[in-house]
JSON list of C-alpha atoms in Angstrom, two decimals:
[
{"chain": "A", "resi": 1, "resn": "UNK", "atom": "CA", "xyz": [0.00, 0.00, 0.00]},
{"chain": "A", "resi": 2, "resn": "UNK", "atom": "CA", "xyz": [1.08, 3.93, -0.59]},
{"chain": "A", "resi": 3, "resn": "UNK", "atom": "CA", "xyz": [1.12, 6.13, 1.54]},
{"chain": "A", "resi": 4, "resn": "UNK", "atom": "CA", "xyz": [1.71, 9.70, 1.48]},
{"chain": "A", "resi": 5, "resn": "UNK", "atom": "CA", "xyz": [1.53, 12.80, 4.03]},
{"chain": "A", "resi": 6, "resn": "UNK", "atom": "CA", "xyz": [0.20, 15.98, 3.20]},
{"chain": "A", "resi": 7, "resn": "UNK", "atom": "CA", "xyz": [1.44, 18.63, 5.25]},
{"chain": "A", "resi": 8, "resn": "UNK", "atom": "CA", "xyz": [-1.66, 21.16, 7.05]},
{"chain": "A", "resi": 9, "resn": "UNK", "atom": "CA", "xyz": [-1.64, 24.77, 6.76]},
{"chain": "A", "resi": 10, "resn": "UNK", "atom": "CA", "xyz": [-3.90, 27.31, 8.68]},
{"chain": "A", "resi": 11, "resn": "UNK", "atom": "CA", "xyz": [-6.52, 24.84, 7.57]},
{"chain": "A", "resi": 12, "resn": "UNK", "atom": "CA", "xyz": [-6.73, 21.27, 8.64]},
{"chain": "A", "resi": 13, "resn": "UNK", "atom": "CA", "xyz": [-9.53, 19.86, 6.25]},
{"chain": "A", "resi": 14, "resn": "UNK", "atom": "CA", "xyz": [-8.65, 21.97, 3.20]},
{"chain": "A", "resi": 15, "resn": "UNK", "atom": "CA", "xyz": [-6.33, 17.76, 2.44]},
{"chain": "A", "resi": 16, "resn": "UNK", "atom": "CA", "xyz": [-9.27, 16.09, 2.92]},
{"chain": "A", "resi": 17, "resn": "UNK", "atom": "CA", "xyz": [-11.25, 15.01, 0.29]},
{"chain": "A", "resi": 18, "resn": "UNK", "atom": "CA", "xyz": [-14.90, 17.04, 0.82]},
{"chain": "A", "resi": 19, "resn": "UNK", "atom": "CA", "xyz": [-16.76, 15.49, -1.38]},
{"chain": "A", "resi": 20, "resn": "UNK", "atom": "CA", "xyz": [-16.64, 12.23, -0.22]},
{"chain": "A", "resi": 21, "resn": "UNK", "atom": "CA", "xyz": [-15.78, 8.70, -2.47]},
{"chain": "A", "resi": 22, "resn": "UNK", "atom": "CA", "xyz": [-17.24, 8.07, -5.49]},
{"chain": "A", "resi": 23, "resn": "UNK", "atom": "CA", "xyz": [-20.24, 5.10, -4.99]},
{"chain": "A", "resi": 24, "resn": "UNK", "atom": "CA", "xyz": [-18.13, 2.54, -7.05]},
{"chain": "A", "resi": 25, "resn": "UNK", "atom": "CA", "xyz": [-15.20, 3.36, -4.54]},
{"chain": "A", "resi": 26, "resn": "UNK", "atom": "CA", "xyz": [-17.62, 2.85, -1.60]},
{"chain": "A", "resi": 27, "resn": "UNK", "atom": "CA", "xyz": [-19.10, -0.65, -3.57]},
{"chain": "A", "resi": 28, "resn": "UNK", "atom": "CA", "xyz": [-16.10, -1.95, -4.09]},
{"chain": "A", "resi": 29, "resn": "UNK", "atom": "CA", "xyz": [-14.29, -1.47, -0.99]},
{"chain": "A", "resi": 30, "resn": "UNK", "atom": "CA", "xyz": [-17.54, -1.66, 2.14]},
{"chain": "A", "resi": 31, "resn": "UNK", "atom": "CA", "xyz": [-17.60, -5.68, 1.65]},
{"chain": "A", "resi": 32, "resn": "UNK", "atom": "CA", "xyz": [-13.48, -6.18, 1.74]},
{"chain": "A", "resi": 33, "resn": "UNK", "atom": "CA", "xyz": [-13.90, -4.10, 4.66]},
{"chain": "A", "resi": 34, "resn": "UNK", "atom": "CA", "xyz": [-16.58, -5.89, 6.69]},
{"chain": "A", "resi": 35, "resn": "UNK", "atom": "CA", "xyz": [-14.74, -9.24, 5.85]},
{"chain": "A", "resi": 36, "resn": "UNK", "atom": "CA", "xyz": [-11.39, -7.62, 7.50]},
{"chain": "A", "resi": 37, "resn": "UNK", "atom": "CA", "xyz": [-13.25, -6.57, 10.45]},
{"chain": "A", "resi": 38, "resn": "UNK", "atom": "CA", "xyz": [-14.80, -9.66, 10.73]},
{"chain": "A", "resi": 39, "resn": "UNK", "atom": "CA", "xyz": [-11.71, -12.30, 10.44]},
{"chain": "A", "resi": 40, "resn": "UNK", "atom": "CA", "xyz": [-9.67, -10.08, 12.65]},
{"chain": "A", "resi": 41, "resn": "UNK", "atom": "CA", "xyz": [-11.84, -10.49, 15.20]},
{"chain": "A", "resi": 42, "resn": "UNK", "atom": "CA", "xyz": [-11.90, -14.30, 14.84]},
{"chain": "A", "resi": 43, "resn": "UNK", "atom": "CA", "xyz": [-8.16, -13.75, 14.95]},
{"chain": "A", "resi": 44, "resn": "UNK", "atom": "CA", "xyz": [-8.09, -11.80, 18.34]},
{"chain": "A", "resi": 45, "resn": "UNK", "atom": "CA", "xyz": [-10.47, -14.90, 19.63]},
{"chain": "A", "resi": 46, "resn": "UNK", "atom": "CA", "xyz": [-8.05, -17.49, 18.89]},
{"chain": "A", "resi": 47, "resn": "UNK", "atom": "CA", "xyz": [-5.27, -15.12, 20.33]},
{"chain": "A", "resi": 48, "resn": "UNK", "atom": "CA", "xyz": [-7.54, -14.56, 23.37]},
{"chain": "A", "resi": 49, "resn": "UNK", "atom": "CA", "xyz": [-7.74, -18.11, 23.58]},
{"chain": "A", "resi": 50, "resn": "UNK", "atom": "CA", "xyz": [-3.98, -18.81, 23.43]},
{"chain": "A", "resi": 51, "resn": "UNK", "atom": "CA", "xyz": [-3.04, -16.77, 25.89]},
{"chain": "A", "resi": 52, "resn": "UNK", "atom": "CA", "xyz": [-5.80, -18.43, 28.21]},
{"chain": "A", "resi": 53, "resn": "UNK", "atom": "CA", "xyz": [-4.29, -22.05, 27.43]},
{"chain": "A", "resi": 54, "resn": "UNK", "atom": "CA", "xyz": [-0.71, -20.64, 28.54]},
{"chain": "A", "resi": 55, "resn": "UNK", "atom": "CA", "xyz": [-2.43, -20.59, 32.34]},
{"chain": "A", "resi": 56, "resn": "UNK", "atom": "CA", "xyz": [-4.37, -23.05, 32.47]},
{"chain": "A", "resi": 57, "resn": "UNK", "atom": "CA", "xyz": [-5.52, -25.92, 30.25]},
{"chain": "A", "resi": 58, "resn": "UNK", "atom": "CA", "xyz": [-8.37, -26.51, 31.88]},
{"chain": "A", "resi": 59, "resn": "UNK", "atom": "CA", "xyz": [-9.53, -23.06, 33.31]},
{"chain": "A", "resi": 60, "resn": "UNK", "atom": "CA", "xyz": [-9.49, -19.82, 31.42]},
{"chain": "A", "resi": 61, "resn": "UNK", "atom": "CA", "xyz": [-10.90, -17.72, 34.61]},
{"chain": "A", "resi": 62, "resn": "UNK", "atom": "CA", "xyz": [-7.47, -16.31, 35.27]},
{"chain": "A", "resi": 63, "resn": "UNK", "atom": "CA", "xyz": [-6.45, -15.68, 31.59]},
{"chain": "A", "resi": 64, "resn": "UNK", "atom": "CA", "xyz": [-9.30, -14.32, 30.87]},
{"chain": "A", "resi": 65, "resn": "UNK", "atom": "CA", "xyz": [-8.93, -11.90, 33.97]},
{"chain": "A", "resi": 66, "resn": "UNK", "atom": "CA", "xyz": [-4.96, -11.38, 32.44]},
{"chain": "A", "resi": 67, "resn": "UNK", "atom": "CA", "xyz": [-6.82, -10.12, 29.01]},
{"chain": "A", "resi": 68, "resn": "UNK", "atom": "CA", "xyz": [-9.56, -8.25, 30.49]},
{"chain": "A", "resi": 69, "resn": "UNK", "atom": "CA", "xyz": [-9.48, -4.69, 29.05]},
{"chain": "A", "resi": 70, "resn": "UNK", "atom": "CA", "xyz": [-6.19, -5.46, 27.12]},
{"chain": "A", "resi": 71, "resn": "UNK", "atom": "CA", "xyz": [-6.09, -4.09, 23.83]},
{"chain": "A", "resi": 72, "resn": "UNK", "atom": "CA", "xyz": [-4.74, -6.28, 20.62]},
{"chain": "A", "resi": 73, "resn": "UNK", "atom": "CA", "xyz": [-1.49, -4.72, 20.70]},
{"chain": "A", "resi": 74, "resn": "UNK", "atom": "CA", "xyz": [-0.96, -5.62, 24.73]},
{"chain": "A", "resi": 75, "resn": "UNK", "atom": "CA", "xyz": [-2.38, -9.10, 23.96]},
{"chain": "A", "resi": 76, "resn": "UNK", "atom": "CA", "xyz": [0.45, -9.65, 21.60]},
{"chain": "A", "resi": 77, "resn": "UNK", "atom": "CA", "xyz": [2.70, -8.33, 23.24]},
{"chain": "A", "resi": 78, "resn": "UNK", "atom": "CA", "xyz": [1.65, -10.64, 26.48]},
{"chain": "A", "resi": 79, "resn": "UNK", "atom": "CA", "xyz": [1.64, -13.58, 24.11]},
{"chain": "A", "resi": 80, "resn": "UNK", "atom": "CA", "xyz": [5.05, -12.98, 22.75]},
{"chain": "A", "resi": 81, "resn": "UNK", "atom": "CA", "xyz": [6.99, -12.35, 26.46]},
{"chain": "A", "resi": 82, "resn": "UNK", "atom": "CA", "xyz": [4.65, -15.45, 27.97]},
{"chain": "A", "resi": 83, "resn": "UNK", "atom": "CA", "xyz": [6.44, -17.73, 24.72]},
{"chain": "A", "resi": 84, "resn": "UNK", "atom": "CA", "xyz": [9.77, -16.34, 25.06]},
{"chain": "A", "resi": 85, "resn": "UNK", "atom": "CA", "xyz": [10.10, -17.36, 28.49]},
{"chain": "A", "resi": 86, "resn": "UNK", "atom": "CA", "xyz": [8.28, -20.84, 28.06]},
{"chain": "A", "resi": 87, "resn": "UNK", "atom": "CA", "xyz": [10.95, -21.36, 25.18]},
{"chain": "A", "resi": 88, "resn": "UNK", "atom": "CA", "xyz": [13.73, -19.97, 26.97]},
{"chain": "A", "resi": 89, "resn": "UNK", "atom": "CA", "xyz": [12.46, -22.57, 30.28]},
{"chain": "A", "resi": 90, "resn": "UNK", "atom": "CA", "xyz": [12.90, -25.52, 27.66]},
{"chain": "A", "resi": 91, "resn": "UNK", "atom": "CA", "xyz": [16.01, -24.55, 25.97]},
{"chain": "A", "resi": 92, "resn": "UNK", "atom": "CA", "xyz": [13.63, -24.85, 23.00]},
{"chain": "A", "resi": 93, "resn": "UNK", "atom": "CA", "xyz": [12.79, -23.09, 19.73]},
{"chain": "A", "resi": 94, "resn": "UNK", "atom": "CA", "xyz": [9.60, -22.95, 18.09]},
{"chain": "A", "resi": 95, "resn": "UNK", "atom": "CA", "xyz": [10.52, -22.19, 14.66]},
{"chain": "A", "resi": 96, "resn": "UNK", "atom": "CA", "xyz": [7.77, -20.12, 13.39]},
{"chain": "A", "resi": 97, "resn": "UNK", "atom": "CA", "xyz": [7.41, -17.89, 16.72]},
{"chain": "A", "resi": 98, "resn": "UNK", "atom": "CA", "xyz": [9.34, -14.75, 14.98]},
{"chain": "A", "resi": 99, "resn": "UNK", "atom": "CA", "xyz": [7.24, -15.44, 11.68]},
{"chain": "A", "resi": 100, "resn": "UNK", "atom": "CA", "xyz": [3.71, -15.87, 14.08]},
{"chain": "A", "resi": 101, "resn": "UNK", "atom": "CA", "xyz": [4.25, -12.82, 16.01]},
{"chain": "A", "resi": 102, "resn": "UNK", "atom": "CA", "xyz": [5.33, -10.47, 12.83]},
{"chain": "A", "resi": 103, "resn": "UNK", "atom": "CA", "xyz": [2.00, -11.62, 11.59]},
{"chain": "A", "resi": 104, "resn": "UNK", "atom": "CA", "xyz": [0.09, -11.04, 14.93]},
{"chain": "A", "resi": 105, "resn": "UNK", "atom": "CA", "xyz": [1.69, -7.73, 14.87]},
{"chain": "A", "resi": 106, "resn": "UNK", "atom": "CA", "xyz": [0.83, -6.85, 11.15]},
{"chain": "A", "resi": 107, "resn": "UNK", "atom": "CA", "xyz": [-2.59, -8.07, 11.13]},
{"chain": "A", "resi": 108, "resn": "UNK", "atom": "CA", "xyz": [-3.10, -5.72, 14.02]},
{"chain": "A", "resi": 109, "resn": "UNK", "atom": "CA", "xyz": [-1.90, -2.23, 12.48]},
{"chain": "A", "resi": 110, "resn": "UNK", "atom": "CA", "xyz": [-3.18, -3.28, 9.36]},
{"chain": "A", "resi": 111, "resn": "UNK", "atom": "CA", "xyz": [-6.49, -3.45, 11.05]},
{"chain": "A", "resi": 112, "resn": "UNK", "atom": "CA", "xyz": [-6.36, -0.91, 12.59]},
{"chain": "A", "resi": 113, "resn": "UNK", "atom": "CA", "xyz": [-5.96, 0.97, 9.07]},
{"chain": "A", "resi": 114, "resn": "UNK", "atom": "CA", "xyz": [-8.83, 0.02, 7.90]},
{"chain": "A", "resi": 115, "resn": "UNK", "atom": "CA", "xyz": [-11.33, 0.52, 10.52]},
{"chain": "A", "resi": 116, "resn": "UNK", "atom": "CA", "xyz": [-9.37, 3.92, 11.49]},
{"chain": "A", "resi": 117, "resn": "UNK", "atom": "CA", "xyz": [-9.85, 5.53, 8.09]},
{"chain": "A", "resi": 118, "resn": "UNK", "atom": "CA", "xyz": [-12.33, 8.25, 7.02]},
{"chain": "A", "resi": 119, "resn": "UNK", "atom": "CA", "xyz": [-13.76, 6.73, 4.56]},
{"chain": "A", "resi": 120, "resn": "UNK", "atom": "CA", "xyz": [-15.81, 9.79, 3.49]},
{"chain": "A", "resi": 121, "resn": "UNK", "atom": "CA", "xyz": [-12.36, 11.35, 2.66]},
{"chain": "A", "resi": 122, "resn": "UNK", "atom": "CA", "xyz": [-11.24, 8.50, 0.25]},
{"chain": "A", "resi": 123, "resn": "UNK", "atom": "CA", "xyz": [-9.88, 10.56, -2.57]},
{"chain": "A", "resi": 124, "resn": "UNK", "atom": "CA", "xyz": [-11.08, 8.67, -6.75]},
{"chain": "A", "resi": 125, "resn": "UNK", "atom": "CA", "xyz": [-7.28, 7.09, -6.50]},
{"chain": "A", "resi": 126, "resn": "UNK", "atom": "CA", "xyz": [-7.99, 5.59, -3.12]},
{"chain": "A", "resi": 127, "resn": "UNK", "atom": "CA", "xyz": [-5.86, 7.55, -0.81]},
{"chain": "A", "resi": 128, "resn": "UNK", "atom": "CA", "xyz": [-8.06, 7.40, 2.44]},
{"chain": "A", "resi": 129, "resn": "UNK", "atom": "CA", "xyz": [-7.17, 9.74, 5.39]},
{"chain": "A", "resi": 130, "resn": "UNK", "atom": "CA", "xyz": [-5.70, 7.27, 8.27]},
{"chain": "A", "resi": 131, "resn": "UNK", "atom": "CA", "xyz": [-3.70, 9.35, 10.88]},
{"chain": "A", "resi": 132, "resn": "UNK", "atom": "CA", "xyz": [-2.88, 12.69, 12.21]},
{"chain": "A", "resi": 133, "resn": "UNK", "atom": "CA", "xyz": [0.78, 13.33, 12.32]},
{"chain": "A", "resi": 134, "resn": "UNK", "atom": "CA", "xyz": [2.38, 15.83, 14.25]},
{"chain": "A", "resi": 135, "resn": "UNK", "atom": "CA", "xyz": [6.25, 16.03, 14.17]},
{"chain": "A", "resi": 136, "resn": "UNK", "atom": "CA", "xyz": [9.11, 18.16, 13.65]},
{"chain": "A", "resi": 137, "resn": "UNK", "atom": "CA", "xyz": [7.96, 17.88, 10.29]},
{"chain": "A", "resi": 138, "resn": "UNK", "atom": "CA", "xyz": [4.99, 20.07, 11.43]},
{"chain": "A", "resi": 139, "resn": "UNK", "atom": "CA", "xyz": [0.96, 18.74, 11.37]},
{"chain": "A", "resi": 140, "resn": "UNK", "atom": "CA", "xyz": [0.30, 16.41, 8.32]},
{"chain": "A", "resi": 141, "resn": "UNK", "atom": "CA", "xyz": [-2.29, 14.06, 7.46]},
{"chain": "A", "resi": 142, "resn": "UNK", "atom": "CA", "xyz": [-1.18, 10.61, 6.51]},
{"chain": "A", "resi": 143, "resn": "UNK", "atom": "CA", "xyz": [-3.10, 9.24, 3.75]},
{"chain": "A", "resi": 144, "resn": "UNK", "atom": "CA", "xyz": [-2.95, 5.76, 2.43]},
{"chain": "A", "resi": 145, "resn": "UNK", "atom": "CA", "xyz": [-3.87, 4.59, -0.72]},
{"chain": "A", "resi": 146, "resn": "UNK", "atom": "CA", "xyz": [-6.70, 1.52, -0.29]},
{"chain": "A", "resi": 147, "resn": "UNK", "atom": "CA", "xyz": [-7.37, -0.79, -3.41]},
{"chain": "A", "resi": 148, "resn": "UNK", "atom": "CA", "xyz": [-9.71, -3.60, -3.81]},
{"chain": "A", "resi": 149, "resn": "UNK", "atom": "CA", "xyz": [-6.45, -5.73, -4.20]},
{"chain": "A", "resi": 150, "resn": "UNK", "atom": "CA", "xyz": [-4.75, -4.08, -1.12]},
{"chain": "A", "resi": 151, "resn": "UNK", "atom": "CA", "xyz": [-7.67, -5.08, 1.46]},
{"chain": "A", "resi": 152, "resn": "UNK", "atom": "CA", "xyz": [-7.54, -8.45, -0.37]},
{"chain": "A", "resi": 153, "resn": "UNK", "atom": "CA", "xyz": [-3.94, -8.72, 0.63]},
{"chain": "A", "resi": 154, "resn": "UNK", "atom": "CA", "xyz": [-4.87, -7.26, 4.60]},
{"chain": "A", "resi": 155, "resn": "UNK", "atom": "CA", "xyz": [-7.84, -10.05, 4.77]},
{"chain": "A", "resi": 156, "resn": "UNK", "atom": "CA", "xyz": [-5.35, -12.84, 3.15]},
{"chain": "A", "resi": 157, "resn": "UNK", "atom": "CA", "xyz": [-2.60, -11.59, 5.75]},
{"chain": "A", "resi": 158, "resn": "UNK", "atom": "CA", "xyz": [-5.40, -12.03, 8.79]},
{"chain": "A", "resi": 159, "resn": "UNK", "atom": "CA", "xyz": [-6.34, -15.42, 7.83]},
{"chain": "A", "resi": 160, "resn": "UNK", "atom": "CA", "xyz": [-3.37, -17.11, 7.23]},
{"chain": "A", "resi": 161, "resn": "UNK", "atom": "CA", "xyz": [-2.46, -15.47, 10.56]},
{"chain": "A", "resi": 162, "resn": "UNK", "atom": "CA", "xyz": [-5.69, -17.03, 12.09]},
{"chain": "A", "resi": 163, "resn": "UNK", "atom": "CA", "xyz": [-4.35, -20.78, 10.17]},
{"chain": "A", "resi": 164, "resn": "UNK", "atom": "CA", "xyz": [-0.87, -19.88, 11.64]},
{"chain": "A", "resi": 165, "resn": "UNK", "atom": "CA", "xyz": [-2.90, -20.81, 15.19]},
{"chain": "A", "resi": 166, "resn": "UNK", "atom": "CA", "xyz": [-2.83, -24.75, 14.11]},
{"chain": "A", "resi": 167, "resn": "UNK", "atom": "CA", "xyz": [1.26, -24.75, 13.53]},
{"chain": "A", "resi": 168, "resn": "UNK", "atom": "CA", "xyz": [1.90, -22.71, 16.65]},
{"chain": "A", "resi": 169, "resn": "UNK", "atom": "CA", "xyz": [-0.10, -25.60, 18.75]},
{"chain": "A", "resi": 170, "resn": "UNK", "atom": "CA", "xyz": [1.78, -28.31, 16.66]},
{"chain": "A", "resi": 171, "resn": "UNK", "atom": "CA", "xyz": [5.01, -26.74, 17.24]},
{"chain": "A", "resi": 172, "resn": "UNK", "atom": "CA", "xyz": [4.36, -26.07, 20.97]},
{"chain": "A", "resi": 173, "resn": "UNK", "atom": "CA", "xyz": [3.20, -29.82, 21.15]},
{"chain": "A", "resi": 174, "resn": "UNK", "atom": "CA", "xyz": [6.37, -30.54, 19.59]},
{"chain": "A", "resi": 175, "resn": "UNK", "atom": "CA", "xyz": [8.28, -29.15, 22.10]},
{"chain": "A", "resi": 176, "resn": "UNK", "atom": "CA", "xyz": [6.95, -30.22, 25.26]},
{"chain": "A", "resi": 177, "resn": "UNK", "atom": "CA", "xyz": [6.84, -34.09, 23.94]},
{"chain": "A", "resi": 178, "resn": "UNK", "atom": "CA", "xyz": [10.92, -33.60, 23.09]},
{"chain": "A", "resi": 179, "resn": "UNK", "atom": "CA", "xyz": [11.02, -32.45, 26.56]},
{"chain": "A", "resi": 180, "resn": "UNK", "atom": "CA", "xyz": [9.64, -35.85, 27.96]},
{"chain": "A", "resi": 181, "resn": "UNK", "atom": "CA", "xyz": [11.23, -38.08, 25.41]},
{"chain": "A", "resi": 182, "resn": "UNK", "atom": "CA", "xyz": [14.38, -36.53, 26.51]},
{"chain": "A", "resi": 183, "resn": "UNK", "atom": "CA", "xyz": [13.68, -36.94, 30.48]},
{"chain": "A", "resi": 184, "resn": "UNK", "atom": "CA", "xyz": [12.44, -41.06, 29.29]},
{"chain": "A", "resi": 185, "resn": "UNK", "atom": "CA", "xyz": [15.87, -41.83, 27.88]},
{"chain": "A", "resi": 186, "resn": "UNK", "atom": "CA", "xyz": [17.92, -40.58, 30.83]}
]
């Protein structure tokens, strides 16, 4: 996806696109995004669900208390520092943890994108307001260019993040059972 910033003057909405997307734009795009929302949140459940099975197996009462108010971000993050040290307690790998958590991590901004953007400001090329920035640069608006291929790509990115779930649990699996073979042929 483009992006590009366009810096504000004395007046902050003269960037923004006034007139609103055209109703193809708006056709095109409202499904893609509905099917983003909708598969992330599926993602964040399995996440959510994870992160319960790293306290308990049995009882999710005190993961879910862990999660409670969390947002995505701090649920990854959580995820990622519970793994580490599980890994680094087995003197084991699991080799798709960097790939999993890049893709946790992605899925999440990428998200956040989409659902973030004003939409009413999508310019006829697709560049959609996303984000305010104010830096030594000065006060810009950040706008990034949404396609029907580029939400394609953020849906395809969720779900194979969401199949990614089924490997980490394999390789986890993996890792404990080397663990007791090990301690059986002492």
């Amino acid at each position: 996806m483009k992006k590009k910033n366009i810096p504000i003057n004395q007046y902050a909405f003269e960037t923004k696109n006034l007139d609103g997307p055209n109703e193809e734009f708006l056709e095109n795009t409202a499904p893609l995004i509905g099917y983003v929302v909708h598969s992330f949140n599926t993602l964040e459940e399995l996440l959510n669900g994870a992160i319960c099975e790293l306290f308990f197996d049995d009882m999710d009462w005190l993961g879910l208390h862990v999660i409670y108010k969390r947002n995505y971000s701090d649920k990854v993050d959580l995820f990622k520092r519970l793994l580490i040290e599980e890994q680094n307690g087995l003197g084991k790998k699991m080799p798709m943890f960097e790939k999993f958590i890049s893709n946790l991590t992605e899925a999440g901004k990428l998200r956040n994108m989409v659902v973030h953007a004003d939409w009413e400001s999508a310019h006829d090329d697709g560049y959609t307001l996303c984000k305010l920035i104010i830096n030594t640069k000065g006060i810009q608006h950040e706008y990034v260019q949404f396609t029907q291929e580029s939400l394609e790509s953020i849906l395809k990115l969720i779900n194979e993040t969401s199949e990614m779930f089924d490997q980490y649990l394999e390789e986890r699996s993996d890792m404990f059972n080397s663990l007791k073979m090990g301690k059986r042929e002492k």
